[in-house]
Coordinates of N, CA and C in Angstrom, one line a residue:
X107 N 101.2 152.4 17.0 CA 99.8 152.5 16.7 C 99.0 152.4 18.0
X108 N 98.0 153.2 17.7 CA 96.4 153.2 19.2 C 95.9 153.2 18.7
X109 N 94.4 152.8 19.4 CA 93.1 152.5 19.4 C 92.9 154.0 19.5
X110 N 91.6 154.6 19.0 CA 91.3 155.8 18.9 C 90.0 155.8 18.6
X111 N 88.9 155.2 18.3 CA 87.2 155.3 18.0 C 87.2 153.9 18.2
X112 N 85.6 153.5 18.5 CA 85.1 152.3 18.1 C 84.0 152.1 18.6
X113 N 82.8 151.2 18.1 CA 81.5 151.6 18.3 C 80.8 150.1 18.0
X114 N 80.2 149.6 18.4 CA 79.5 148.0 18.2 C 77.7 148.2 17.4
X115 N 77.9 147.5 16.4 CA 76.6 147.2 15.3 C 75.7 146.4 15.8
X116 N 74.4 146.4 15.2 CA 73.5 145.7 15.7 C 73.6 144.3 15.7
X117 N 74.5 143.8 14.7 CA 74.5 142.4 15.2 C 76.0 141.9 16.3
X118 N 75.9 143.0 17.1 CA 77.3 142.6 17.9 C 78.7 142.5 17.4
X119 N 79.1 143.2 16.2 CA 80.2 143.2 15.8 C 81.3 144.2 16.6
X120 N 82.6 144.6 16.9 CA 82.8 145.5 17.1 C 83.9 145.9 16.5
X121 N 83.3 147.6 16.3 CA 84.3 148.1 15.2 C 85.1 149.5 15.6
X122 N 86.7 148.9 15.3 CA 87.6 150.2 16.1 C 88.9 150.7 15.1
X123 N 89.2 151.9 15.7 CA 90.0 152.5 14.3 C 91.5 152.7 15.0
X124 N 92.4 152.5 14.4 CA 93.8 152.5 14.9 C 94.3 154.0 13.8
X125 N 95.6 154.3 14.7 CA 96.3 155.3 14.2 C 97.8 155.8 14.9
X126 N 98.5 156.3 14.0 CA 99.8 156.7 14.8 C 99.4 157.2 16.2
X127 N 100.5 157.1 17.0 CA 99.9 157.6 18.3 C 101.0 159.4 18.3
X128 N 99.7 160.0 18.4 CA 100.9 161.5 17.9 C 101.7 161.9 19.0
X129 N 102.0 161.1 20.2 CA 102.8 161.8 21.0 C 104.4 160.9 20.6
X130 N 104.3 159.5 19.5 CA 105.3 159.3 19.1 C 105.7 159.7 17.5
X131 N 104.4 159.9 16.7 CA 105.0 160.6 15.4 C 103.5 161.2 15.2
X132 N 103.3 161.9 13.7 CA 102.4 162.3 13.4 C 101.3 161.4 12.7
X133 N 100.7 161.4 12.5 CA 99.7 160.7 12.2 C 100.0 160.8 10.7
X134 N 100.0 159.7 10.2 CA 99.9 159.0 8.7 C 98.9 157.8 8.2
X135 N 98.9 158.0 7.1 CA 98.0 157.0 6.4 C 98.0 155.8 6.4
X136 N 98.7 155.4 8.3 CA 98.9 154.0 8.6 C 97.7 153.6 9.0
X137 N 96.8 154.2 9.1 CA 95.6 153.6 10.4 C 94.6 152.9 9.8
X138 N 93.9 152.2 10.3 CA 92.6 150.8 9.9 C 91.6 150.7 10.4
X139 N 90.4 150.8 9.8 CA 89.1 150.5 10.7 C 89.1 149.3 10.4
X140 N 89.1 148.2 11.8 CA 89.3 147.0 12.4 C 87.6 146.7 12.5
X141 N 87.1 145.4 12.1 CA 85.8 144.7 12.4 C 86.4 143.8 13.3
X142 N 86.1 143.4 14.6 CA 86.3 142.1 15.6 C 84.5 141.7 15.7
X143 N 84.8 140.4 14.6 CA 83.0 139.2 14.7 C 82.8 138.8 16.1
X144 N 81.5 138.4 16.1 CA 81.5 137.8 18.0 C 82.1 136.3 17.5
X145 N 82.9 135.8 17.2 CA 83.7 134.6 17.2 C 84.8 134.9 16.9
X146 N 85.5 136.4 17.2 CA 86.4 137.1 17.3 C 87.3 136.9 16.0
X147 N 86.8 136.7 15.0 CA 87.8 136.9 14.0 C 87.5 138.2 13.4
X148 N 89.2 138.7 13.5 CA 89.3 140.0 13.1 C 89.3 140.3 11.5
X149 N 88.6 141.5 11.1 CA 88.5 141.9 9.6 C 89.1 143.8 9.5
X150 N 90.3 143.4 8.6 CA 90.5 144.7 8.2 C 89.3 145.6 7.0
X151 N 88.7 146.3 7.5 CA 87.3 146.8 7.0 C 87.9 148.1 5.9
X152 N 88.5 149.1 6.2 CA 89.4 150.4 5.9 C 90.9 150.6 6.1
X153 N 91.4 150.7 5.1 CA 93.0 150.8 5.2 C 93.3 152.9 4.6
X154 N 94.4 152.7 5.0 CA 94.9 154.0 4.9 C 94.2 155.3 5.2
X155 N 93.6 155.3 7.1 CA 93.0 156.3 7.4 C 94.2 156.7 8.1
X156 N 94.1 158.1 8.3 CA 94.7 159.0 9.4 C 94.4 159.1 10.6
X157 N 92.9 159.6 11.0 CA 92.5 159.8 12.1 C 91.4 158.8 12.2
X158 N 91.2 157.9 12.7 CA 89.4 157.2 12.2 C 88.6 157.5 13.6
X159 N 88.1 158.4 12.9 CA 87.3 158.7 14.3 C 85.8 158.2 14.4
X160 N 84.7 159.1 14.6 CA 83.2 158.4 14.9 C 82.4 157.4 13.8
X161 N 82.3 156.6 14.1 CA 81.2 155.5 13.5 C 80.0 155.0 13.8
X162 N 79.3 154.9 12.8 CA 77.7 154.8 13.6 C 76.8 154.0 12.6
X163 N 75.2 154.0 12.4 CA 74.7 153.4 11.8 C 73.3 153.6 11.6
X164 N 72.6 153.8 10.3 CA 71.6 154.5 10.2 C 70.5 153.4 11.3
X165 N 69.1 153.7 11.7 CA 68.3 152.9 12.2 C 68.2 151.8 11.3
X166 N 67.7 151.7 10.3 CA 67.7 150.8 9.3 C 68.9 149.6 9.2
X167 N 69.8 150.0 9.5 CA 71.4 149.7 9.4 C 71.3 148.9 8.0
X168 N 71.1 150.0 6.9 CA 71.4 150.2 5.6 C 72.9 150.7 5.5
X169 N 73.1 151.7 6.5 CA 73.8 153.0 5.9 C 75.3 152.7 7.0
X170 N 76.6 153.0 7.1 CA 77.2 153.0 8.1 C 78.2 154.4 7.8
X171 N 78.0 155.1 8.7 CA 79.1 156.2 8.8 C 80.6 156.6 9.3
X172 N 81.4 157.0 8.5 CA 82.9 156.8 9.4 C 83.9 158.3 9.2
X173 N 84.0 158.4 9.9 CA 85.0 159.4 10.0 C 86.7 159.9 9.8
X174 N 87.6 160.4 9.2 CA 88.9 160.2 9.1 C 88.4 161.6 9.2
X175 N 89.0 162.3 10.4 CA 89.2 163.4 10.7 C 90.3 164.4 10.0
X176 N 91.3 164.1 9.1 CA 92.1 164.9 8.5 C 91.1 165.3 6.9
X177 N 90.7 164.5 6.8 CA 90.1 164.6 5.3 C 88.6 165.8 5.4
X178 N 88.6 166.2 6.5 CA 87.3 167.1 7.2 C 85.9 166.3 6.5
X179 N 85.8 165.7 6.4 CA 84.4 164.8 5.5 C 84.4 163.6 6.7
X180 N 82.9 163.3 6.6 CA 82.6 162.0 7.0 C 81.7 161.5 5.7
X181 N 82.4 160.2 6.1 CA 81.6 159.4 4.5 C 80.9 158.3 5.0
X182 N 79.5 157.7 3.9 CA 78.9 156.9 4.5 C 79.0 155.9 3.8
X183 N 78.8 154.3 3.7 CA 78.9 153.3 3.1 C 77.4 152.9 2.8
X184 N 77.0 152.3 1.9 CA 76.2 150.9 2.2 C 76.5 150.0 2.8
X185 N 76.0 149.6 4.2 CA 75.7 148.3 4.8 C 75.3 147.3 4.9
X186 N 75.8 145.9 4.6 CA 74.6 145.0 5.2 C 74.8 144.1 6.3
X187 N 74.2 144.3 7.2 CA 74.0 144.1 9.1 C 74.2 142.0 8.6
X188 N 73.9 141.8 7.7 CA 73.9 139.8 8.0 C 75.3 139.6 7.6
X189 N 76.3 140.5 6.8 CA 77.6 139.9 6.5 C 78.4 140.9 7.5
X190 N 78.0 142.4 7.5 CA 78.7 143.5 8.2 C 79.6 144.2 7.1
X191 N 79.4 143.6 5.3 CA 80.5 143.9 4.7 C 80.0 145.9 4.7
X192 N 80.8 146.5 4.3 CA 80.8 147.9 3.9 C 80.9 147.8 2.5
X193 N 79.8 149.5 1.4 CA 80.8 149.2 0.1 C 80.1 150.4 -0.3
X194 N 80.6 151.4 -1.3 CA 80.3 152.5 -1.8 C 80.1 153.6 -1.5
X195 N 81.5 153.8 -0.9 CA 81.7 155.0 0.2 C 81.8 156.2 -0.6
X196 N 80.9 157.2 0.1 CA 81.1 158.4 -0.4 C 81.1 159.5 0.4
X197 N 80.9 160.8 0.3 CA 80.7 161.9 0.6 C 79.7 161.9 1.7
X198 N 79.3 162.4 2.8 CA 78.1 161.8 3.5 C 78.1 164.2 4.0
X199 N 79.1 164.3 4.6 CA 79.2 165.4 5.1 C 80.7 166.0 4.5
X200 N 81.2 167.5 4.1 CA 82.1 167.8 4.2 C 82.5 169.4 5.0
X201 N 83.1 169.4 5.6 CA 83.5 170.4 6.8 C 84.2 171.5 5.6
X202 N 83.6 172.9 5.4 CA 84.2 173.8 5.0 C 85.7 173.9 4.7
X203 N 86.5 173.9 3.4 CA 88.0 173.9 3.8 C 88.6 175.3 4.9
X204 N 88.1 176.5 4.8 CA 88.2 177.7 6.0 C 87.5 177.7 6.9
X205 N 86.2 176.4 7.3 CA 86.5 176.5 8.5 C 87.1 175.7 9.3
X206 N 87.2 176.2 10.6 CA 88.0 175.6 11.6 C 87.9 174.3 12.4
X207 N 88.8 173.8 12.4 CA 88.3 172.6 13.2 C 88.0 171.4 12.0
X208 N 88.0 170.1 12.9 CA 87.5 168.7 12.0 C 86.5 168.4 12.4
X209 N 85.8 167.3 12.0 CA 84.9 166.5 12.2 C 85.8 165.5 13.3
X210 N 84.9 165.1 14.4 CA 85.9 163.9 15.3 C 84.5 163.2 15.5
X211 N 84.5 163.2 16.9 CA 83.1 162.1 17.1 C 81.9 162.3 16.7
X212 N 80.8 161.4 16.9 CA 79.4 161.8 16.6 C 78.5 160.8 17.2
X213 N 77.2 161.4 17.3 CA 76.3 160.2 18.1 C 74.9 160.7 17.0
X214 N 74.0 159.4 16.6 CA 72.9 159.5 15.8 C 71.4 159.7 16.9
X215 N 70.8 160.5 16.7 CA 69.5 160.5 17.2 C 68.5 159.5 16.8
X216 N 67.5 159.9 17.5 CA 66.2 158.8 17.0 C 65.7 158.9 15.6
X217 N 66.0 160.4 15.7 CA 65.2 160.7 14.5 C 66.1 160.8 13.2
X218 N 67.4 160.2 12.6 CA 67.8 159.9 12.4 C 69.0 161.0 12.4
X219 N 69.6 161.8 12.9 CA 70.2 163.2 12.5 C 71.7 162.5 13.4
X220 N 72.7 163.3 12.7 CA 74.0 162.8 12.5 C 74.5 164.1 13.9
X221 N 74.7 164.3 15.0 CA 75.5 165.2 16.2 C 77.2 164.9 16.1
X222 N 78.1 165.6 14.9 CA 79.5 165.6 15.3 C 79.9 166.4 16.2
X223 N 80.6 166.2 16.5 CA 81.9 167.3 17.0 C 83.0 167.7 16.1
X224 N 83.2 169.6 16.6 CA 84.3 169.5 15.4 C 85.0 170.1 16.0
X225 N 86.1 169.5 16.0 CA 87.5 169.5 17.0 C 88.2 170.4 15.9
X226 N 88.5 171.5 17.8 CA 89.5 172.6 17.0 C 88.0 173.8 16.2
X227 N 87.0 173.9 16.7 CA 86.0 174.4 16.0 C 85.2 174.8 17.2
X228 N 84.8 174.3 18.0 CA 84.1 174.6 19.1 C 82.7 174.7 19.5
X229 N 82.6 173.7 18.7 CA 80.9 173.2 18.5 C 80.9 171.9 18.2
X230 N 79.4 171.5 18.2 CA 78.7 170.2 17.2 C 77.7 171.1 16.5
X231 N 77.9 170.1 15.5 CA 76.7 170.2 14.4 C 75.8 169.1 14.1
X232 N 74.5 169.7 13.9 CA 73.6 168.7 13.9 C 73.3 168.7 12.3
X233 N 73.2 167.3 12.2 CA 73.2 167.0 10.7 C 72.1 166.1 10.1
X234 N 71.1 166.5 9.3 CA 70.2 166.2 9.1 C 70.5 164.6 7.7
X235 N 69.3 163.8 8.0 CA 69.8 162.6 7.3 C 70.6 162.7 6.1
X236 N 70.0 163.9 5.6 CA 70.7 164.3 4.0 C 72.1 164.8 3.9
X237 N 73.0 165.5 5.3 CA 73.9 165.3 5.3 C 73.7 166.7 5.4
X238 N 72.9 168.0 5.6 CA 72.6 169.4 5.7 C 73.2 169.7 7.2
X239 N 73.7 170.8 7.4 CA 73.7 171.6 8.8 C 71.9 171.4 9.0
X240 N 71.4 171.2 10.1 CA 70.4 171.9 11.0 C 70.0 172.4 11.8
X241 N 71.7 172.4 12.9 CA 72.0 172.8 14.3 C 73.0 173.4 14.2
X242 N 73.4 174.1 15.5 CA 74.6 173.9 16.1 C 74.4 174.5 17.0
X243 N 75.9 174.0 18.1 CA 75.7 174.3 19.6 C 76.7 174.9 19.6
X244 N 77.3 175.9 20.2 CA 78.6 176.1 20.1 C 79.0 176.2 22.0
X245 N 80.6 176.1 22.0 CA 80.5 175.6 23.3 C 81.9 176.4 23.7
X246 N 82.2 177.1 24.7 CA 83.3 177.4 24.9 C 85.0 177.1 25.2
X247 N 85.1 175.9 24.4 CA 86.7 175.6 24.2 C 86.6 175.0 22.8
X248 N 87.4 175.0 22.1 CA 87.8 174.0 20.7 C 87.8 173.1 20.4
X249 N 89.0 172.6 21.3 CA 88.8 171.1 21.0 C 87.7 169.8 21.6
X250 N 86.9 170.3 21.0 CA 85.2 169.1 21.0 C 85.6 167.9 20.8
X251 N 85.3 166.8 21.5 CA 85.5 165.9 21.1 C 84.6 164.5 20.4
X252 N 83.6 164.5 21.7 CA 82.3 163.6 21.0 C 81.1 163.6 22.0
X253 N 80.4 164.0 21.2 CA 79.0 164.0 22.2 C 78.0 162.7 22.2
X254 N 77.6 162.5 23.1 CA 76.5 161.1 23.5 C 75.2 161.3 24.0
X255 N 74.5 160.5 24.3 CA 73.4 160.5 24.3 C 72.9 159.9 25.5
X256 N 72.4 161.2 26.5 CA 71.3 160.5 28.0 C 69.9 160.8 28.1
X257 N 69.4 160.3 27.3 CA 67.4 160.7 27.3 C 67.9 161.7 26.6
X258 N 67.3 162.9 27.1 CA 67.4 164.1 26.0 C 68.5 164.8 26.0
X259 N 69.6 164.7 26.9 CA 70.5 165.4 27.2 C 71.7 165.0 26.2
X260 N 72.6 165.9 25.4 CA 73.6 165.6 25.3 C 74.8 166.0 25.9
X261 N 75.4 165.0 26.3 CA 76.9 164.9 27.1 C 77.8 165.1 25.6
X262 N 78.3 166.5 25.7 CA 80.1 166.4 25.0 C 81.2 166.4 25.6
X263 N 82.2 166.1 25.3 CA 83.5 166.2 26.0 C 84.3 167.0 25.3
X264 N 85.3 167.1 25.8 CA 86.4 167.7 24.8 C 87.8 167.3 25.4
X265 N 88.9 167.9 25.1 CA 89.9 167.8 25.1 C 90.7 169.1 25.2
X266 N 91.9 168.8 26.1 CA 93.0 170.0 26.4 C 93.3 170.9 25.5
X267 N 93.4 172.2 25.4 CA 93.6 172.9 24.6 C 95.2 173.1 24.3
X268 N 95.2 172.7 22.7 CA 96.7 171.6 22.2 C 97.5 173.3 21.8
X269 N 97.1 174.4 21.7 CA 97.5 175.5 21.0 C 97.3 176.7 22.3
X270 N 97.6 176.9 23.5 CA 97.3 177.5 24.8 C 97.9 179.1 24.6
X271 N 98.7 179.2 24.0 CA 99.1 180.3 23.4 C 98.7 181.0 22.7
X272 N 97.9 180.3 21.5 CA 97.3 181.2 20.5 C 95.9 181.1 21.1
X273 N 95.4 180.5 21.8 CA 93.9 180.2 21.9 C 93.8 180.1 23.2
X274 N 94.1 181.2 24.1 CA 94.0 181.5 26.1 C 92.7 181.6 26.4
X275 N 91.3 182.0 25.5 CA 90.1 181.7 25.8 C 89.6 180.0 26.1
X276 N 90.2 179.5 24.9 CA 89.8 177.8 24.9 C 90.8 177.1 26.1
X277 N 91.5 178.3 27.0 CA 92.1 176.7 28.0 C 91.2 176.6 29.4
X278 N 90.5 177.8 29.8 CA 89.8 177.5 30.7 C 88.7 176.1 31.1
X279 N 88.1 175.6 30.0 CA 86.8 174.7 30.0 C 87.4 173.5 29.0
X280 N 88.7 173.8 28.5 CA 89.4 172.7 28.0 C 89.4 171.1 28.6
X281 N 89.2 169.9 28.1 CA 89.3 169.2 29.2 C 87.4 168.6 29.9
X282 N 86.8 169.8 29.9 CA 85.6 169.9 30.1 C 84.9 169.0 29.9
X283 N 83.1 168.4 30.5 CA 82.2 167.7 29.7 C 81.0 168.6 29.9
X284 N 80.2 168.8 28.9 CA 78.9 169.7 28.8 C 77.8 169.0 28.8
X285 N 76.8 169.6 29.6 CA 75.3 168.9 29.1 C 74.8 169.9 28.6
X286 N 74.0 169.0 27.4 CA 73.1 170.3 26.7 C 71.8 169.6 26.2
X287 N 70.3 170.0 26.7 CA 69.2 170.0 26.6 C 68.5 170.1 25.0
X288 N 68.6 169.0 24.6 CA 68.4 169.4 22.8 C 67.0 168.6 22.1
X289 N 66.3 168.0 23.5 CA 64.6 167.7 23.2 C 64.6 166.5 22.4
X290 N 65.8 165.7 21.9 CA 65.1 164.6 21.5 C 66.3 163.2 21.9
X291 N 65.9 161.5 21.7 CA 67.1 161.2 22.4 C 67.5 160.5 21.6
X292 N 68.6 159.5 21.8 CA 69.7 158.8 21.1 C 69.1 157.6 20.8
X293 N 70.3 157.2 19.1 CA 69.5 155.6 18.9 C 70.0 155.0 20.1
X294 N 69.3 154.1 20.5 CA 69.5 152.9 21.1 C 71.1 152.3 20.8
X295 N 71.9 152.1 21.6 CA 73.4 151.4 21.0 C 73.2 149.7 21.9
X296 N 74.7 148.9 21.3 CA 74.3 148.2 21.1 C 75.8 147.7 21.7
X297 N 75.9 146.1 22.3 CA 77.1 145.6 22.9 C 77.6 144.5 21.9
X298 N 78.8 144.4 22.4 CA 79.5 143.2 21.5 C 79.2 141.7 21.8
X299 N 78.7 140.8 21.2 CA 77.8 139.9 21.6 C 79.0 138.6 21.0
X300 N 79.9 137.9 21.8 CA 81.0 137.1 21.6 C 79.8 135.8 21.8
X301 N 80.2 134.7 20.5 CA 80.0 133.4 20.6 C 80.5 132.8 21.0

């Protein structure tokens, strides 16, 4: 098992997703989205993910978002920021079954809109609070991995291109980080705050 996402809440909790490590098997329904409290007691939050990838939190921190990249959906919970419990997870986003690519990371704007990456797809998509396309960037390699937030600029990364045979366009800029000018900027994030 590895570490593979994790992202800290407004009250300093910090929260990270484990999973098979695929260079020793394939990824199975062993993985966990882990809560570590600032008095470091650990809470199993999510069992039986695959991939757990981006996590985030509406401004309000009503809402919390998570990602299992095999299931192409990101789902959102009800939150509440004084216990940190999660509860009535649903559908938040679901990634076309023909098209390409998953959902992997994502970073939230100010204005409340959801920026994944969709790995193996070759873009982000901007996602309006309702869970709608409103954007997209498209970028020249595949595997996208997660975009962040500098003032107005978004930083994406990506990753090596895993298929170099079938896909000789995506190995050039594979690997790559992009900036892309998109006029508005990131929530505010937040640190792990240990008692």
């Amino acid at each position: 098992m590895r570490c593979n996402d994790g992202a800290v809440d407004a009250a300093g909790r910090f929260w990270v997703g484990t999973m098979n490590d695929p260079k020793v098997q394939a990824p199975t329904s062993e993985g966990v989205l882990f809560r570590l409290d600032p008095d470091l007691t650990l809470h199993r939050m999510i069992e039986k993910a695959s991939i757990p990838n981006g996590m985030g939190w509406t401004a309000d921190n009503k809402k919390m978002y998570f990602i299992d990249s095999p299931t192409k959906s990101i789902f959102v919970f009800d939150y509440e920021l004084a216990s940190g419990a999660i509860s009535n997870r649903r559908v938040f986003f679901h990634l076309a079954d023909d098209e390409q690519g998953v959902p992997d990371g994502f970073a939230v704007d100010s204005a409340g809109n959801l920026w994944t990456a969709i790995c193996g797809g070759g873009k982000v998509l901007k996602l309006s609070p309702e869970g709608r396309i409103v954007g997209e960037i498209t970028l020249p390699t595949r595997m996208i991995s997660c975009p962040g937030f500098a003032g107005e600029d978004l930083f994406i990364t990506s990753a090596e291109e895993e298929e170099p045979e079938k896909y000789p366009d995506s190995v050039k800029y594979g690997g790559s980080v992009f900036r892309v000018r998109v006029g508005v900027s990131g929530k505010p994030q937040h640190r792990f705050r240990r008692t």
